XYZ file of C-alpha atoms in Angstrom:
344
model
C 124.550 94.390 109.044
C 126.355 95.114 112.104
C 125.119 95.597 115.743
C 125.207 99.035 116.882
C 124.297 102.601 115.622
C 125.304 104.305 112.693
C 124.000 107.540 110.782
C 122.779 107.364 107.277
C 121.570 109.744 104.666
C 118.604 109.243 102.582
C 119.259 105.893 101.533
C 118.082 104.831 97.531
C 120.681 101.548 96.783
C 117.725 99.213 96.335
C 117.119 100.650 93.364
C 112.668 99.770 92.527
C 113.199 97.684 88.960
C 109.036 97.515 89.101
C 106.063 99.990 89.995
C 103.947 100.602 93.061
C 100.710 100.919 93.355
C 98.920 102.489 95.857
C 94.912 101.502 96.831
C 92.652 104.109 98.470
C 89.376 102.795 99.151
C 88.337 105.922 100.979
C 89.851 108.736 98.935
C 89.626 112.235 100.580
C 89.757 115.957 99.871
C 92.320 117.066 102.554
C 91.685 120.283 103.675
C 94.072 122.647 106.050
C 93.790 125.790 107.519
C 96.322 127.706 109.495
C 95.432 129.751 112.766
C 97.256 131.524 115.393
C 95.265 130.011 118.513
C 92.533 127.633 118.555
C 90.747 126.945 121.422
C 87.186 125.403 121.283
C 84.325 127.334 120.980
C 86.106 130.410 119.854
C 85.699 132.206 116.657
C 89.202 131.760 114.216
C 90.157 133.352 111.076
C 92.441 131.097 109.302
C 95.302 132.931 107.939
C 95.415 130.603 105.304
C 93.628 127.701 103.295
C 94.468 124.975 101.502
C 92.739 121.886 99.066
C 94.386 119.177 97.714
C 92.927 115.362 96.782
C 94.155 113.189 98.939
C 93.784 110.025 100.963
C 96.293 107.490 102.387
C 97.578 105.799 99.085
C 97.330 109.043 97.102
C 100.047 110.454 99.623
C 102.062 107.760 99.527
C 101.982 107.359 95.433
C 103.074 111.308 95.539
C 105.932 111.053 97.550
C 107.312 107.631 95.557
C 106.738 109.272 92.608
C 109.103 112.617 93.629
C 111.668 109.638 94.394
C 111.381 108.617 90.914
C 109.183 105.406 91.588
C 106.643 104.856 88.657
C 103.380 104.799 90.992
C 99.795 104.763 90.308
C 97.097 105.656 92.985
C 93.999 103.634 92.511
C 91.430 105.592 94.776
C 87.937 106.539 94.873
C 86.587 110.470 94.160
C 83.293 111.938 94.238
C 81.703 112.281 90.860
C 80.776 116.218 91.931
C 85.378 116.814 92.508
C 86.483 114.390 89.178
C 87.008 118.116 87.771
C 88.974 118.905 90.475
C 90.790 115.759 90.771
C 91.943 116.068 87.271
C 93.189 119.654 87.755
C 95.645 118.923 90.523
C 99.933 118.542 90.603
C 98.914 114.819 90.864
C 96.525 114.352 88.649
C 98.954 111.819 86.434
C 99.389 109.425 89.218
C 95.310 109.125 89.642
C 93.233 106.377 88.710
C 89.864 107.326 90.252
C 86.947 105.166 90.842
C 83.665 107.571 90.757
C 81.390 107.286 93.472
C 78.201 109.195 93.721
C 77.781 112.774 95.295
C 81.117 114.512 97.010
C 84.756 113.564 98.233
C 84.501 113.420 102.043
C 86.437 116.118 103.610
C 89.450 115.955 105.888
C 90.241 118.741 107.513
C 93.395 119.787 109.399
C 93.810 123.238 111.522
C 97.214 123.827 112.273
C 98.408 126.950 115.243
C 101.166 129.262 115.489
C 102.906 126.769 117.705
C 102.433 123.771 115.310
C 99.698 121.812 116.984
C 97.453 119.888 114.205
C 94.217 119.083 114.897
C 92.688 117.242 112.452
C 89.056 115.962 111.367
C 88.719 113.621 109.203
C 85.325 113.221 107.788
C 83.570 109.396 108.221
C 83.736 107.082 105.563
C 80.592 106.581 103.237
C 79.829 103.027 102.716
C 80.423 101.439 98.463
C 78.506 99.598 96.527
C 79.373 96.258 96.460
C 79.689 96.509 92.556
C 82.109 99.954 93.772
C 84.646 97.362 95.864
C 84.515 95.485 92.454
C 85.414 98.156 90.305
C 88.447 98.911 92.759
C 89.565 95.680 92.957
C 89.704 95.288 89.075
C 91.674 98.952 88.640
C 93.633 98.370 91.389
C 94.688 94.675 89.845
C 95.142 96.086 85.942
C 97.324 98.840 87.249
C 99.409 96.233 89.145
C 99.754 94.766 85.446
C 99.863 97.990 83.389
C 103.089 98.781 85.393
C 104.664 95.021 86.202
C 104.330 96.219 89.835
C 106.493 94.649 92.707
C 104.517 96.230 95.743
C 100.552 96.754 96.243
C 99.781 98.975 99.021
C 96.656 99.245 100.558
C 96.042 102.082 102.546
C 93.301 103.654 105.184
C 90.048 102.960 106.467
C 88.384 99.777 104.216
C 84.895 100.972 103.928
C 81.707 98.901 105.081
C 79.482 97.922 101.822
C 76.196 99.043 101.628
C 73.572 96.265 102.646
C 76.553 95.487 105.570
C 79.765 93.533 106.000
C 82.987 95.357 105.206
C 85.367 95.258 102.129
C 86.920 91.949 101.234
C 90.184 91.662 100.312
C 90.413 88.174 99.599
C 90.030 88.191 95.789
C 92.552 91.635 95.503
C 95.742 89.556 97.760
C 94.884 86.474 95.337
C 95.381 88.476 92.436
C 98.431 90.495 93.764
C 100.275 87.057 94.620
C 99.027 85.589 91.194
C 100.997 88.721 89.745
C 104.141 88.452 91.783
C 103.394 91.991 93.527
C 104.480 92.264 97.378
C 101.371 93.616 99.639
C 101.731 96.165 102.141
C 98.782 97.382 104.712
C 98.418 100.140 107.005
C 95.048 100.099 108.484
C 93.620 99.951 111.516
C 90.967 98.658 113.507
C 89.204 95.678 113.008
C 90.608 95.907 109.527
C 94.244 95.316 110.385
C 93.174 92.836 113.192
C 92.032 90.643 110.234
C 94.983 90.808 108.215
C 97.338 90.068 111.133
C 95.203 86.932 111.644
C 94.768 85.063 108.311
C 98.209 87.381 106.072
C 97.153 85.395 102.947
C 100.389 86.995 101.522
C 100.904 90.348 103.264
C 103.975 91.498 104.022
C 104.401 94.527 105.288
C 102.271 96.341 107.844
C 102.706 99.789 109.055
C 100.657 100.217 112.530
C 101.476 103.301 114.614
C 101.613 103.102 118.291
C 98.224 103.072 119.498
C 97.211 100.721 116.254
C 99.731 98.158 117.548
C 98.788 98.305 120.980
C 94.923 97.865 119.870
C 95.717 95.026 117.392
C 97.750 92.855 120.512
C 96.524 94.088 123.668
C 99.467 95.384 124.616
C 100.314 98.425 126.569
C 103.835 100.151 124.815
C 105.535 102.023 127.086
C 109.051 101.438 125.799
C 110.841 100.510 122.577
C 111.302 96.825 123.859
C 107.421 96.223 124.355
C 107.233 97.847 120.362
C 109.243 94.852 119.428
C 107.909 92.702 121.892
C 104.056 92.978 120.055
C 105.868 93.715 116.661
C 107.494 89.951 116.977
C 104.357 88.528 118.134
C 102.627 89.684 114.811
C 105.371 88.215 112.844
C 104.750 85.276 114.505
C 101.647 85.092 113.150
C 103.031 84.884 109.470
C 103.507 88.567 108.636
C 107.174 89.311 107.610
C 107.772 92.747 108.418
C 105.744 94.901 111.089
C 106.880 98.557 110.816
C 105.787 100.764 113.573
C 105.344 104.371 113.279
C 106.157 106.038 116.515
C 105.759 109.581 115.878
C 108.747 111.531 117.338
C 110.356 108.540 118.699
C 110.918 107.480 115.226
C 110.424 103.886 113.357
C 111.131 100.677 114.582
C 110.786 97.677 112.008
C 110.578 94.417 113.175
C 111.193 90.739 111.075
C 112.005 87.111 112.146
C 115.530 88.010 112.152
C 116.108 91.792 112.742
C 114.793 94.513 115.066
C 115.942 98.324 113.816
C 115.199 101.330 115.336
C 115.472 104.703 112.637
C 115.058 108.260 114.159
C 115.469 111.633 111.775
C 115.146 115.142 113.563
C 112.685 117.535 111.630
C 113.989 121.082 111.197
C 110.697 122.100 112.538
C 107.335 120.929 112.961
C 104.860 122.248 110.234
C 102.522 119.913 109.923
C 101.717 116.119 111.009
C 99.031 115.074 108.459
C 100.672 112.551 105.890
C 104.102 111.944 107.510
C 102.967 108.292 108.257
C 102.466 107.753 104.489
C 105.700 109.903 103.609
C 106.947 107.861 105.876
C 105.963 104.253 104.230
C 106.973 105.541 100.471
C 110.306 106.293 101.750
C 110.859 102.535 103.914
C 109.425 101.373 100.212
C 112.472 103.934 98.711
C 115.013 102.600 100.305
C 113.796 98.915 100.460
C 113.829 98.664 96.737
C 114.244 95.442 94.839
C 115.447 93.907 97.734
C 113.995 91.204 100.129
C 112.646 92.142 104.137
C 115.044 88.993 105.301
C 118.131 91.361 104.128
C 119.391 92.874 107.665
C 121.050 95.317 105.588
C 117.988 96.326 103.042
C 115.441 96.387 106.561
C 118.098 99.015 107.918
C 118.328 100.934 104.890
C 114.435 101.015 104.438
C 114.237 102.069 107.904
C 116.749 105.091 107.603
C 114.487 106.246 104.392
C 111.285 105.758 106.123
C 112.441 107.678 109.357
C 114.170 110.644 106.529
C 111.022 111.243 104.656
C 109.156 111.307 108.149
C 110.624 113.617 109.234
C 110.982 115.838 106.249
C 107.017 115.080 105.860
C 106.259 117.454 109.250
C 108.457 120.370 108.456
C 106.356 121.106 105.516
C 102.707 122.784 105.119
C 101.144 120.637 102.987
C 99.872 116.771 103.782
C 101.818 116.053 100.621
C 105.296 115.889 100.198
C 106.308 118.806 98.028
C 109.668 117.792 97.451
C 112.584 115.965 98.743
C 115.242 118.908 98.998
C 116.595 119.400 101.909
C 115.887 115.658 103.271
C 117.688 115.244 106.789
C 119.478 112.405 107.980
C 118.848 109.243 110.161
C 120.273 107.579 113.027
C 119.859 103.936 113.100
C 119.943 101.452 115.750
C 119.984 97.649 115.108
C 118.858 95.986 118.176
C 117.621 98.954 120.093
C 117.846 99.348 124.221
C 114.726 97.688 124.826
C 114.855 100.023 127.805
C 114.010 103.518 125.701
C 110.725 104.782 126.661
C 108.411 106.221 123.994
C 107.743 109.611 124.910
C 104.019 108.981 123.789
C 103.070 105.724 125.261
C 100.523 103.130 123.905
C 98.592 102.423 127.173
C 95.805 99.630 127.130
């Protein structure tokens, strides 16, 4: 790959031989509502309303599979929504692990001048026997579709009678199976991951999460790849950030690229991170992250579907018509300011 900047199209020449599966431990109802003004403590009328089962890894699965990636979404849904689970445009992809009571609630309120604020509803501890049962789905649809990537996404719940989701025995069995492992978590969660990999890959923190997870303050692309290349130090291959509208930058032991894709408009924010990772999985492929040329590929893809991801209402991709195009740097100005700083 050489030096400089080029502009690519959605990008699909590492064509996925194997599956992905996608891991939801805290599976969601994602609800949106669109306003005209919102200001707090006023009364709104939503001019419209929206439902749709959701959850990090459900998104993702749902936008792989409208690139023609076989997918399955492991996640968890409230035994009261299974009907309404199994009634949705994704119900295929599902492989839902039952949990007592309802599917927390995420809600998103978008304005005229397409502001999103969202809430997202906390995360009810599992069973330990729960974490079990998702661990063992997640691991016989890695084998029911010969997968080459796992991808674990969102908040890993707390188990009930404390300590917090283990994900020791789920990597063993994903390396065991020959099935890549990407994260994007946050919090203490992806602080443990970045410290002992045990065969993670990929992981995809946004700004603020890789500022948090090294201490850093990011003001500027170069202090992205500054924290990005200390994490790889660490023994994770490939740190993607997600950097809102200043784009993607991916980072590995040999290759910094910088990927930027201009929505036609901004419709709504909610899910264009994990648009974002199925398309940097999209245009990836079969191919390895030490591949200059694959990295910059996946990196066009990832910023493409981004950016496609806001211009549309829903949190889930819809489609990929209409899919703009990326510029890509390879060894960025380390000079470019983000125009939303990390600060610490």
């Amino acid at each position: 790959m050489t030096r400089g900047t080029v502009t690519r199209g959605i990008v699909t020449r590492g064509t996925v031989t194997r599956g992905i599966v996608t891991l939801t431990a805290a599976g969601a109802i994602d609800a949106t509502y669109r306003v005209g003004s919102l200001r707090t403590g006023d009364f709104v009328r939503a001019s419209s309303y929206e439902r749709e089962m959701s959850g990090k890894g459900v998104n993702v699965s749902a936008a792989l599979s409208l690139a023609g990636v076989a997918t399955s979404a492991v996640v968890t849904v409230g035994a009261d929504d299974l009907d309404f689970a199994g009634r949705g445009p994704h119900a295929g992809l599902l492989r839902p692990v039952t949990v007592p009571g309802a599917t927390r609630v995420n809600t998103s309120v978008i304005d005229d001048a397409g502001a999103t604020t969202k809430v997202n509803a906390p995360t009810p501890p599992l069973e330990e026997a729960t974490w079990r049962a998702l661990v063992a789905e997640t691991l016989d649809a890695v084998d029911a579709l010969h997968a080459d990537w796992l991808v674990i996404s969102g908040t890993l719940p707390t188990l009930i009678g404390g300590g917090t989701a283990d994900l020791a025995d789920l990597l063993a069995g994903a390396r065991t199976r020959g099935a890549r492992v990407a994260v994007d978590t946050s919090g203490a969660a992806l602080a443990r991951v970045a410290a002992r990999p045990d065969g993670v890959r990929l992981i995809k923190p946004n700004a603020d999460e890789l500022a948090e997870l090294t201490g850093r303050s990011l003001r500027t692309l170069g202090d992205v790849a500054a924290a990005a290349r200390e994490v790889v130090a660490g023994g994770i291959e490939a740190v993607y950030a997600s950097l809102g509208g200043d784009g993607v930058l991916v980072v590995t032991a040999s290759a910094g690229v910088h990927a930027h894709a201009r929505p036609p408009r901004t419709a709504n924010t909610a899910g264009a991170g994990d648009a974002s990772l199925a398309g940097f999985l999209v245009g990836l492929g079969d191919r390895d992250l030490d591949d200059g040329d694959a990295v910059a590929d996946a990196a066009a893809s990832a910023a493409a579907f981004g950016a496609h991801a806001v211009a549309q209402a829903s949190t889930i991709l819809p489609g990929l018509e209409g899919m703009p195009s990326a510029v890509v740097t390879r060894d960025p100005d380390p000079g470019t300011p983000l125009s939303e700083p990390a600060l610490r």
